PDB file of C-alpha atoms in Angstrom:
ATOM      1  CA  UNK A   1      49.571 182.195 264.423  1.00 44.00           C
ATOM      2  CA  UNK A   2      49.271 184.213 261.183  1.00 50.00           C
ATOM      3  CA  UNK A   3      51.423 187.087 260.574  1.00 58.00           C
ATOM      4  CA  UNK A   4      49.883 190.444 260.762  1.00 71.00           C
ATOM      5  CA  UNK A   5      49.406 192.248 257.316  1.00 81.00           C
ATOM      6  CA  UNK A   6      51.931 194.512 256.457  1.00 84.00           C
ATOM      7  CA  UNK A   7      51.675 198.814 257.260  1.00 85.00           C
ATOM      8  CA  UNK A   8      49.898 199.950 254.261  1.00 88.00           C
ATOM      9  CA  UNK A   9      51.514 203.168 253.060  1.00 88.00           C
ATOM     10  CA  UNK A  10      48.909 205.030 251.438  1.00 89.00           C
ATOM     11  CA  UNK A  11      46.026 204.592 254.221  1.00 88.00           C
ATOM     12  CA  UNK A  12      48.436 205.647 256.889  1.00 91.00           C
ATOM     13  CA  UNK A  13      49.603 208.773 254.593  1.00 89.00           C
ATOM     14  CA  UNK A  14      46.234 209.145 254.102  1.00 89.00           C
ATOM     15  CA  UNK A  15      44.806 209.276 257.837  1.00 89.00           C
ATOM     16  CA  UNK A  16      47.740 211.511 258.970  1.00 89.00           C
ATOM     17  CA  UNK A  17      48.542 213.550 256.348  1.00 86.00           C
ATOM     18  CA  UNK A  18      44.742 214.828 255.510  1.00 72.00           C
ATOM     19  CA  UNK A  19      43.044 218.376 255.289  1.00 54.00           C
ATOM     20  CA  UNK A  20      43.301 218.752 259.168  1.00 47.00           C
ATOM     21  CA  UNK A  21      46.842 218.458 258.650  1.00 44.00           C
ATOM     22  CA  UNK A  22      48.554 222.353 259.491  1.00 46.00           C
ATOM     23  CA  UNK A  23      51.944 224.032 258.763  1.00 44.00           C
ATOM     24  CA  UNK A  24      53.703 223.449 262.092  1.00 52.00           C
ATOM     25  CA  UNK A  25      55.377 220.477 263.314  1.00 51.00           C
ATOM     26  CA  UNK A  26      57.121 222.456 266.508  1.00 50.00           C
ATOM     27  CA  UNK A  27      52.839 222.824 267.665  1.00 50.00           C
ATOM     28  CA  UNK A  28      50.562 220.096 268.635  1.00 52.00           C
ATOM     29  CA  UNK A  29      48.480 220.951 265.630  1.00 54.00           C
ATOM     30  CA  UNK A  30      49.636 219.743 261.997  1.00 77.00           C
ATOM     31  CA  UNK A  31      52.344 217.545 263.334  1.00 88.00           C
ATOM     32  CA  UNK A  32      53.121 215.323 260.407  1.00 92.00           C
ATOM     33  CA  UNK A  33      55.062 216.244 257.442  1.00 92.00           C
ATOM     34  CA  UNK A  34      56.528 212.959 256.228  1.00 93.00           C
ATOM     35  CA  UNK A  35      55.294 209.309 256.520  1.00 94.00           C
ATOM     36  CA  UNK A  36      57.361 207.155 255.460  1.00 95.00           C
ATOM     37  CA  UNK A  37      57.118 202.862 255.691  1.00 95.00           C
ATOM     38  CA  UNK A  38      59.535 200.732 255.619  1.00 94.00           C
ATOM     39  CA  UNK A  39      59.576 196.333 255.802  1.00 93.00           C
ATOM     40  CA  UNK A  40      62.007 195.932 258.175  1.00 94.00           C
ATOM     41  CA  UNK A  41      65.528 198.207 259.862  1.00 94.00           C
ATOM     42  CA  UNK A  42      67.733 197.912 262.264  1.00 93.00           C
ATOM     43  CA  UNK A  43      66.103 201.091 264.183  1.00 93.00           C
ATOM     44  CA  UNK A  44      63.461 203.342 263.648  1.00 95.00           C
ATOM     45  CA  UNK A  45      64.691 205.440 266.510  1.00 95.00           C
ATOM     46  CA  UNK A  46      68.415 205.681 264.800  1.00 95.00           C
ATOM     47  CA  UNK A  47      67.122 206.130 261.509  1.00 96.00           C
ATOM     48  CA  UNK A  48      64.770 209.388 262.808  1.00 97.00           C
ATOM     49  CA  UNK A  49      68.163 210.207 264.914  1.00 96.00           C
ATOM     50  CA  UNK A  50      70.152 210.066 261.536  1.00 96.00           C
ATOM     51  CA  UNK A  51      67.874 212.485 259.447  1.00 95.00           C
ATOM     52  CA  UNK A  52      67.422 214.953 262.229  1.00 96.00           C
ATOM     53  CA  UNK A  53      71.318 215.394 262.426  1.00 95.00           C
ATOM     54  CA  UNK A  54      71.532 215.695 258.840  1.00 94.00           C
ATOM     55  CA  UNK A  55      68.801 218.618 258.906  1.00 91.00           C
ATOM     56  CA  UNK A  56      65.630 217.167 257.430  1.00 86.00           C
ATOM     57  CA  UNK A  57      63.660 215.354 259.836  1.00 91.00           C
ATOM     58  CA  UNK A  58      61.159 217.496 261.666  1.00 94.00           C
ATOM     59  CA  UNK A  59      57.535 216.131 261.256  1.00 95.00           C
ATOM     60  CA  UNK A  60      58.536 212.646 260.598  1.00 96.00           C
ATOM     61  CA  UNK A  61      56.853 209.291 261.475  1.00 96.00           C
ATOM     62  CA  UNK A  62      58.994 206.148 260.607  1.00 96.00           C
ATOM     63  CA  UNK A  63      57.212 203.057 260.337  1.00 96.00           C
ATOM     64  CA  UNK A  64      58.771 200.044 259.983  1.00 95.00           C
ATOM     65  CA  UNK A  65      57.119 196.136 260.319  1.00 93.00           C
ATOM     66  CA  UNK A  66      60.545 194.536 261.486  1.00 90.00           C
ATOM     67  CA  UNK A  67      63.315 195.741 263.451  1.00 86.00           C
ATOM     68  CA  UNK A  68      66.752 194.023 264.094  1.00 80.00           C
ATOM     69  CA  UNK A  69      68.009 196.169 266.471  1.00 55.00           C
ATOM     70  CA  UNK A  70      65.252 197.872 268.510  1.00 52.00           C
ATOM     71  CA  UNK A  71      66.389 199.113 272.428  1.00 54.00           C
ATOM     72  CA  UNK A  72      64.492 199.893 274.976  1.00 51.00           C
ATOM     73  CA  UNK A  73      64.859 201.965 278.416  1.00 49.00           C
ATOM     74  CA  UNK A  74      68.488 201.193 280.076  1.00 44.00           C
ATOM     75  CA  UNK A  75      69.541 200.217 276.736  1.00 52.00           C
ATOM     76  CA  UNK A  76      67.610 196.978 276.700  1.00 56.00           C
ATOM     77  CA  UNK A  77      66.806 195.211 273.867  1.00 58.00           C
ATOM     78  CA  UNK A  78      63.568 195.364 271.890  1.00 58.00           C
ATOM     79  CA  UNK A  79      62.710 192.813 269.246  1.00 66.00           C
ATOM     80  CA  UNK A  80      60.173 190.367 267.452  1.00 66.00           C
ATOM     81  CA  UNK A  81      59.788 188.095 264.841  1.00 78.00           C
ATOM     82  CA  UNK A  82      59.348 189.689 261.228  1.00 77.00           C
ATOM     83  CA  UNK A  83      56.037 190.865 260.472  1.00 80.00           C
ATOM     84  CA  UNK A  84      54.311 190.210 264.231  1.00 89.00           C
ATOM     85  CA  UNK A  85      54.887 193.984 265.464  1.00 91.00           C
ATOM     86  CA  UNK A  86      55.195 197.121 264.269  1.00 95.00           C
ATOM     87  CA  UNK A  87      57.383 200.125 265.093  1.00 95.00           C
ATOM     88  CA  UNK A  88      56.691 203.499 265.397  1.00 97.00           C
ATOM     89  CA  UNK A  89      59.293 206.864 265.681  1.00 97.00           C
ATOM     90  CA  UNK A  90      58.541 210.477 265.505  1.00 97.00           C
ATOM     91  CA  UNK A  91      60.535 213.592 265.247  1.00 97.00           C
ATOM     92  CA  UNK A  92      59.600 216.736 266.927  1.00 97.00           C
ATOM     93  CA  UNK A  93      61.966 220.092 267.975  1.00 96.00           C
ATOM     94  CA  UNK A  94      60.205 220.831 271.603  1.00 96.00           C
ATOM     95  CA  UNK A  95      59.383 224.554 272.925  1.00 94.00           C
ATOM     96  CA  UNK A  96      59.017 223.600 276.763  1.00 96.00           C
ATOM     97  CA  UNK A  97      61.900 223.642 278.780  1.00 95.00           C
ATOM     98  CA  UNK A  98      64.142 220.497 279.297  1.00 94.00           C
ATOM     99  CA  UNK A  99      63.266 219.535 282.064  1.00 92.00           C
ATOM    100  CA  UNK A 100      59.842 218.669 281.312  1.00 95.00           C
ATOM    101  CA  UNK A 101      60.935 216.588 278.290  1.00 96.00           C
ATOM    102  CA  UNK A 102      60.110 213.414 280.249  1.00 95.00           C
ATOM    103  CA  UNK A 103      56.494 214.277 279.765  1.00 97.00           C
ATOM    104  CA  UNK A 104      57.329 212.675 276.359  1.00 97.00           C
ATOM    105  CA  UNK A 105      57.524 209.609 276.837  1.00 96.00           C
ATOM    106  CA  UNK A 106      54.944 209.961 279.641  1.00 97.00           C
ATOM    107  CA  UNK A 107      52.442 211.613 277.219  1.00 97.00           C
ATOM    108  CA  UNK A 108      53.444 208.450 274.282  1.00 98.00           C
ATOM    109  CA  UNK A 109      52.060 206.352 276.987  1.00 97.00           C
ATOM    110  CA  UNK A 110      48.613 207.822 277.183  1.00 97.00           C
ATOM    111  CA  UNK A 111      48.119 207.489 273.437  1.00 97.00           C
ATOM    112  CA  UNK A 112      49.170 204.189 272.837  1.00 98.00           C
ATOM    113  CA  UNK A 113      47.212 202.944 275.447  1.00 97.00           C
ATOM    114  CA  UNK A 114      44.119 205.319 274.305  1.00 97.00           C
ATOM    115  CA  UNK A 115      44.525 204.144 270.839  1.00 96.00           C
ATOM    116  CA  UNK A 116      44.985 200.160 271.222  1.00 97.00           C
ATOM    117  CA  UNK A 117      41.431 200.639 273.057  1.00 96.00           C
ATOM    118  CA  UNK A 118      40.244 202.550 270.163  1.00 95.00           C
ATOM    119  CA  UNK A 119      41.301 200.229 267.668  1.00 95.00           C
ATOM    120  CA  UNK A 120      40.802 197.458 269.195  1.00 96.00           C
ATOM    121  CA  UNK A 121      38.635 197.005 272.026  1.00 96.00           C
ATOM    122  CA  UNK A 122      41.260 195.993 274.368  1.00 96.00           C
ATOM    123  CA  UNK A 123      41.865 197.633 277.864  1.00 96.00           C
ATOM    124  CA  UNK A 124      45.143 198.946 277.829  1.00 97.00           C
ATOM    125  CA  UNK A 125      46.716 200.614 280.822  1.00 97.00           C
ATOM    126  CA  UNK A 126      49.884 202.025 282.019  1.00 96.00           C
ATOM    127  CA  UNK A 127      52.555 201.314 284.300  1.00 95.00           C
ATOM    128  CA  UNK A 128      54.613 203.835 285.329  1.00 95.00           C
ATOM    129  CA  UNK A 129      56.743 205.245 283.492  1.00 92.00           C
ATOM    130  CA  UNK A 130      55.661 204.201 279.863  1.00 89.00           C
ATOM    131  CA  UNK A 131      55.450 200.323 280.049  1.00 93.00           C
ATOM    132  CA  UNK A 132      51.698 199.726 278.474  1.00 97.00           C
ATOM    133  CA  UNK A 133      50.020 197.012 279.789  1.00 97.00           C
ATOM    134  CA  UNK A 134      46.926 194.338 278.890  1.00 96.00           C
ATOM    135  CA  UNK A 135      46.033 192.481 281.889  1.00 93.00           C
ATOM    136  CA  UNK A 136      49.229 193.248 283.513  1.00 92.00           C
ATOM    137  CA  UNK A 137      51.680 191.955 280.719  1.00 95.00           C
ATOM    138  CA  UNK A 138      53.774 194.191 278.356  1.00 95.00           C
ATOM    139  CA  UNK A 139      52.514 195.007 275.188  1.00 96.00           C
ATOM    140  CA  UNK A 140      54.416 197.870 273.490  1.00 94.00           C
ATOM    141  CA  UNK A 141      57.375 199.577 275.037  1.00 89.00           C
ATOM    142  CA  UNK A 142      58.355 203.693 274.454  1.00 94.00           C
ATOM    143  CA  UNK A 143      61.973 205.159 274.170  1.00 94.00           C
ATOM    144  CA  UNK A 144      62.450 208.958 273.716  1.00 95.00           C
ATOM    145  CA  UNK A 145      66.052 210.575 273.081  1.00 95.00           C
ATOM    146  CA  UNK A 146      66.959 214.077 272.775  1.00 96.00           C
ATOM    147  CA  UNK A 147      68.885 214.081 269.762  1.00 97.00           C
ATOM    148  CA  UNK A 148      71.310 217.411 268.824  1.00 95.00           C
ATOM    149  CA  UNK A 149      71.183 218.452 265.045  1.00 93.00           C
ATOM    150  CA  UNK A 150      71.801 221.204 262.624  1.00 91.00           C
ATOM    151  CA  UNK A 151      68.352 222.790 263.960  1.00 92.00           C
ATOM    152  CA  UNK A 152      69.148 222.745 267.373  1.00 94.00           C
ATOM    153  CA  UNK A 153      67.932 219.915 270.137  1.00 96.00           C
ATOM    154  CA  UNK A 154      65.293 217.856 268.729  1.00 97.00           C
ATOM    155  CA  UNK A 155      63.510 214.776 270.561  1.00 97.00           C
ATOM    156  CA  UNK A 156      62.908 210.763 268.937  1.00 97.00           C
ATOM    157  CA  UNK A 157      60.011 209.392 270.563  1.00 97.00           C
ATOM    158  CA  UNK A 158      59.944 205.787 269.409  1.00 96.00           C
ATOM    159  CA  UNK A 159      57.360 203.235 270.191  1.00 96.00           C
ATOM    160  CA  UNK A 160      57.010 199.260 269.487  1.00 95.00           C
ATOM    161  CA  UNK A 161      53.931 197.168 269.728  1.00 96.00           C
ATOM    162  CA  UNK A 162      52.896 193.687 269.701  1.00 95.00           C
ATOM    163  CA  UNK A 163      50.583 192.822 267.021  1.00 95.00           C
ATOM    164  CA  UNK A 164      50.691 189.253 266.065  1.00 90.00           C
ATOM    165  CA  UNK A 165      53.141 187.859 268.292  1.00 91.00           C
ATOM    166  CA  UNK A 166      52.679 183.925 269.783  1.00 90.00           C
ATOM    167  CA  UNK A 167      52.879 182.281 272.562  1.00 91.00           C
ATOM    168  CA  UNK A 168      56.358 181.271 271.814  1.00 88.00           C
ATOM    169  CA  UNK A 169      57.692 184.817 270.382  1.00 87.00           C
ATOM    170  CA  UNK A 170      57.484 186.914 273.717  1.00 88.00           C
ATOM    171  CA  UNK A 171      60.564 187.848 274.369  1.00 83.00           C
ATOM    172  CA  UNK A 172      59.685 187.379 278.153  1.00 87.00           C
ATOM    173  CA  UNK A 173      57.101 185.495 279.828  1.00 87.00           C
ATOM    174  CA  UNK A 174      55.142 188.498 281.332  1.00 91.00           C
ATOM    175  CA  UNK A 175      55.124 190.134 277.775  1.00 94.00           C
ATOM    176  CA  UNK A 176      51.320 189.843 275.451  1.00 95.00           C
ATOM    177  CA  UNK A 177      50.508 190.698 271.991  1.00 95.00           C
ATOM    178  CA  UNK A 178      47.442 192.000 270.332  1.00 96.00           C
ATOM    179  CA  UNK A 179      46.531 188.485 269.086  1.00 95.00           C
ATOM    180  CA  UNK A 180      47.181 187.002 272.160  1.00 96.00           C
ATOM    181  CA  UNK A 181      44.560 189.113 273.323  1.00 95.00           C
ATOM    182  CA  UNK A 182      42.254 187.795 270.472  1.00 94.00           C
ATOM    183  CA  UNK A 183      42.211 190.734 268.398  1.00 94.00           C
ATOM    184  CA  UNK A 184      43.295 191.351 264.856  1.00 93.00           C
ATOM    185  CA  UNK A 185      44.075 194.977 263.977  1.00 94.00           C
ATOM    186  CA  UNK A 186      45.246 196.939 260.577  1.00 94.00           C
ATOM    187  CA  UNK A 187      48.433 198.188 261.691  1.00 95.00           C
ATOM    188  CA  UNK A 188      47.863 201.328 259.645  1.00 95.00           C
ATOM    189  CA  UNK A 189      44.938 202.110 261.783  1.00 95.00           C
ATOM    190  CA  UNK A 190      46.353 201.037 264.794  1.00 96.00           C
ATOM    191  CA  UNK A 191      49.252 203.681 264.294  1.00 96.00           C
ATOM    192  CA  UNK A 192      46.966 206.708 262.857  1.00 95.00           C
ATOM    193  CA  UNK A 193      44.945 206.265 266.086  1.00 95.00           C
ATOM    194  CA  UNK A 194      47.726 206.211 268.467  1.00 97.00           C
ATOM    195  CA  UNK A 195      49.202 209.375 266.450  1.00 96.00           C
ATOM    196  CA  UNK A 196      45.759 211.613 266.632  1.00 94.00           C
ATOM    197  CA  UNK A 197      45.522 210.908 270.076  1.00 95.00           C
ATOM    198  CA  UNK A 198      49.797 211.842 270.460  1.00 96.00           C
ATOM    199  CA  UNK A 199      49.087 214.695 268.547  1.00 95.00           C
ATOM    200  CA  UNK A 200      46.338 215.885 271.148  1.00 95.00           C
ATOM    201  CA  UNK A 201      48.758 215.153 274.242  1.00 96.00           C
ATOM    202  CA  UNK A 202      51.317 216.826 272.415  1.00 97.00           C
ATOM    203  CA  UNK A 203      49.587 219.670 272.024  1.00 95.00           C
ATOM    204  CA  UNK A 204      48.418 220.031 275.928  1.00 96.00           C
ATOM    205  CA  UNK A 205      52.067 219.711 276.940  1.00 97.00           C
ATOM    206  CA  UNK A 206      53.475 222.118 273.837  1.00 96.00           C
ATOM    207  CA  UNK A 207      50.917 224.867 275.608  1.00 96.00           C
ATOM    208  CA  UNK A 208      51.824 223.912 278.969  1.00 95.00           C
ATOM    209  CA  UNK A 209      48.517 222.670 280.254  1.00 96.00           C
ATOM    210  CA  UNK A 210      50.425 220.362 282.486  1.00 95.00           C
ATOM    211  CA  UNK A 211      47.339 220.110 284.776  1.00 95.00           C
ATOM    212  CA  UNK A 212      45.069 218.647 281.771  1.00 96.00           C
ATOM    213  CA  UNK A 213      47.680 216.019 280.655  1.00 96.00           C
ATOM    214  CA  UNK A 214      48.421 215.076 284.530  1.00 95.00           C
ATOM    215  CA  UNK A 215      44.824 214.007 284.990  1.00 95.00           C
ATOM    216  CA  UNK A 216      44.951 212.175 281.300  1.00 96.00           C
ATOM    217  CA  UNK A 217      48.022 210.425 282.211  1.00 96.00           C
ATOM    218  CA  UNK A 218      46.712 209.652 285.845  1.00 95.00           C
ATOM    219  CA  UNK A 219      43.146 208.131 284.245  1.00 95.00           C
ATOM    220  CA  UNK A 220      45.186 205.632 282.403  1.00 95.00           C
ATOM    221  CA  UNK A 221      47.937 204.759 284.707  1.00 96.00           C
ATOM    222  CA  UNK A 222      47.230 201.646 287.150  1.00 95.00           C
ATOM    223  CA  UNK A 223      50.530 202.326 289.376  1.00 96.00           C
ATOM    224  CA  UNK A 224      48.857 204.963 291.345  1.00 96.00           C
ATOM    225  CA  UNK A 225      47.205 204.211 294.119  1.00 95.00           C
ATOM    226  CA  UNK A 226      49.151 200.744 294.462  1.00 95.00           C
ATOM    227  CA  UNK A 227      52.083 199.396 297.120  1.00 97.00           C
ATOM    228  CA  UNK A 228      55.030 200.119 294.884  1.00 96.00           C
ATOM    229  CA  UNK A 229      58.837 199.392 294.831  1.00 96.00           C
ATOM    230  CA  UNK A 230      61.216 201.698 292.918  1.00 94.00           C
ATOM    231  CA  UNK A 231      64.382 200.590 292.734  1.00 93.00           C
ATOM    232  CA  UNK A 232      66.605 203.433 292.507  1.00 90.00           C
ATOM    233  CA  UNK A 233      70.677 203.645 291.761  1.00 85.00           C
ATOM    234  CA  UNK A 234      72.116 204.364 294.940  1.00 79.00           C
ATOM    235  CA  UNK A 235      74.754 206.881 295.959  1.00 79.00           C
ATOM    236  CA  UNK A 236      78.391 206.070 295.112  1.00 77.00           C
ATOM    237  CA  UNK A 237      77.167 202.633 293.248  1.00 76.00           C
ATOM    238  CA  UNK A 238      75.150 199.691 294.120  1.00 82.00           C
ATOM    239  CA  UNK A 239      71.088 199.666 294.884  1.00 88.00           C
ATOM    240  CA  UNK A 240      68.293 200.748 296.508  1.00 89.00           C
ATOM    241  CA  UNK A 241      64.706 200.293 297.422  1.00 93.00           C
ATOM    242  CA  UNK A 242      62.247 202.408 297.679  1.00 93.00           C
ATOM    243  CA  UNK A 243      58.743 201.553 299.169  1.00 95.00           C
ATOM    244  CA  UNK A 244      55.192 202.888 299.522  1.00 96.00           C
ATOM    245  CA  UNK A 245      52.020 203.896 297.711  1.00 97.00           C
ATOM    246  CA  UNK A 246      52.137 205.454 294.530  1.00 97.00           C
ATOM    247  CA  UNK A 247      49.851 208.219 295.022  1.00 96.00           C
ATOM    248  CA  UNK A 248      50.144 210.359 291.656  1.00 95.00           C
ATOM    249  CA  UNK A 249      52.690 212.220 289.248  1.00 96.00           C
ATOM    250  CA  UNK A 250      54.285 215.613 289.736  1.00 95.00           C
ATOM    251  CA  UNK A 251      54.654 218.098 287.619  1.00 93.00           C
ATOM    252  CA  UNK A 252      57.995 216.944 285.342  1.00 93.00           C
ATOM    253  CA  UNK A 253      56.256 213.653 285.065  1.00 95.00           C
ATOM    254  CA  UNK A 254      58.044 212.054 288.421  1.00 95.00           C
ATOM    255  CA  UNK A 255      56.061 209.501 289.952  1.00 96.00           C
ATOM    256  CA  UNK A 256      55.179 210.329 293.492  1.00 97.00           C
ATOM    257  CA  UNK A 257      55.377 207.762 296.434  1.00 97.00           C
ATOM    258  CA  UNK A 258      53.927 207.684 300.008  1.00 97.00           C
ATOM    259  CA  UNK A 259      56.599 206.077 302.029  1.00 94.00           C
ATOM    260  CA  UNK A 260      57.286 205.986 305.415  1.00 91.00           C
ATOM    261  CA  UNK A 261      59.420 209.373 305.730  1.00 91.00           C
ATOM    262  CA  UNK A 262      56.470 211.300 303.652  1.00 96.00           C
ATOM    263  CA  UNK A 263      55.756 211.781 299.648  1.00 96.00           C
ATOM    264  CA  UNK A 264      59.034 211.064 297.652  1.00 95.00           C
ATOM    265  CA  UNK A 265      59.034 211.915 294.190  1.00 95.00           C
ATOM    266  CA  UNK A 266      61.319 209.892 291.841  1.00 94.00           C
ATOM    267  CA  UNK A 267      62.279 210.419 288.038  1.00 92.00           C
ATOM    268  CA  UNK A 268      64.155 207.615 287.102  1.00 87.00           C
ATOM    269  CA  UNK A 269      63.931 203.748 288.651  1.00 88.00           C
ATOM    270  CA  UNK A 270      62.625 200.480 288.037  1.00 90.00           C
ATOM    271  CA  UNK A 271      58.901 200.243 289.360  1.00 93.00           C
ATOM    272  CA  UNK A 272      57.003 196.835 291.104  1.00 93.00           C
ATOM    273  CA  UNK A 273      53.601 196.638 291.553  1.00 93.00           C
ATOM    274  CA  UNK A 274      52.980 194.991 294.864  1.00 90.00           C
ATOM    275  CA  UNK A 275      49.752 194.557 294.308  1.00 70.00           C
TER     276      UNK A 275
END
């Protein structure tokens, strides 16, 4: 299979960087002050990390067609061929109060599903927490991480998503790519749609309308309502397993589960679909 076309600079400057763009990046409106592209890095997540420490990375998006050394949730790896995904972070300094900063990554979700359908036609969905799905299989993983710097605490939400890869480049069987889907896609429009629609969730959780982004995150997530497992690290070491009906989110972004002893609600832990 082809590899995709590289992130054109200028029409992704272009779409996020335009009139409607304001003075604010700390408020969901006139996020963007920086675009920058790159070919290929070892992390767009530790490069955002590195210029927020050093005091001059509020408002960025890092783009990058390649990375060597992408990681995932639990510190799990993250990579693809050159040229068959693309790789997304962002650097914003949050107002809400730490312990909603999960909403983050939950909110990431929402858009990256929202805009792959825009883009692209394809029904994407989400598994709790931020694992976006076509058809069940992973297409594009999310990693947040609050990040201290001269400015104070700022968050690195960093995305990945499968454009071109094949068959034979999944890095697990129950992964999918964009192609594999039979879609082609300009990555720069793939990533300005994801971004408008990141810049709206953004801007419900930045004002607190928890409620609004609740039922937008609920809309696109196909956990709830299905037989679930969460397995969950256990008191004083080893494992545990949770199980039940997933029957919505609460309000710090915890995924809440109908089991047997009543509605549990659980922040962190691997998630099964049963069903």
């Amino acid at each position: 299979m082809p590899l995709s076309a590289p992130t054109d600079p200028v029409r992704l400057r272009e779409r996020l960087l335009g009139p409607a763009t304001g003075p604010d990046p700390t408020s969901g409106a006139g996020l963007w002050r920086t675009v920058e592209v790159v070919a290929s890095t070892g992390s767009t997540n530790a490069d955002a990390s590195q210029r927020w420490r050093a005091g001059n990375g509020l408002g960025l998006v890092l783009v990058s067609d390649h990375q060597s050394a992408g990681r995932g949730r639990f510190d799990r790896r993250w990579q693809a061929p050159p040229g068959t995904a693309v790789a997304v972070s962002v650097v914003v300094q949050p107002r809400r109060p730490i312990l909603e900063w999960m909403w983050l990554s939950l909110l990431t979700g929402v858009a990256i599903a929202r805009g792959i359908r825009r883009a692209t036609g394809v029904d994407a969905t989400l598994k709790w927490p931020n694992d976006v799905l076509v058809e069940g299989r992973k297409i594009c993983g999310i990693l947040s991480e609050r990040v201290e710097g001269q400015a104070g605490a700022g968050c690195i939400v960093g995305f990945g998503i499968n454009v071109s890869l094949d068959m034979d480049e999944l890095p697990v069987p129950t992964a999918t790519s964009l192609a594999l889907c039979g879609v082609e896609v300009d990555k720069a429009d793939l990533v300005a749609e994801v971004l408008a629609d990141w810049s709206q969730m953004y801007r419900l959780w930045d004002e607190g309308r928890l409620e609004e982004l609740r039922a937008a995150y609920e809309e696109s997530c196909s956990t709830i309502g299905r037989d679930v497992s969460v397995l969950l690290d256990a008191p004083g070491g080893g494992r545990r397993t949770v199980t039940g009906v997933a029957v919505g989110i609460g309000p710090t972004g915890e995924v809440l589960v109908r089991t047997p002893s009543g509605v549990e609600g659980f922040a962190a832990g691997d998630v099964t679909h049963l069903r």
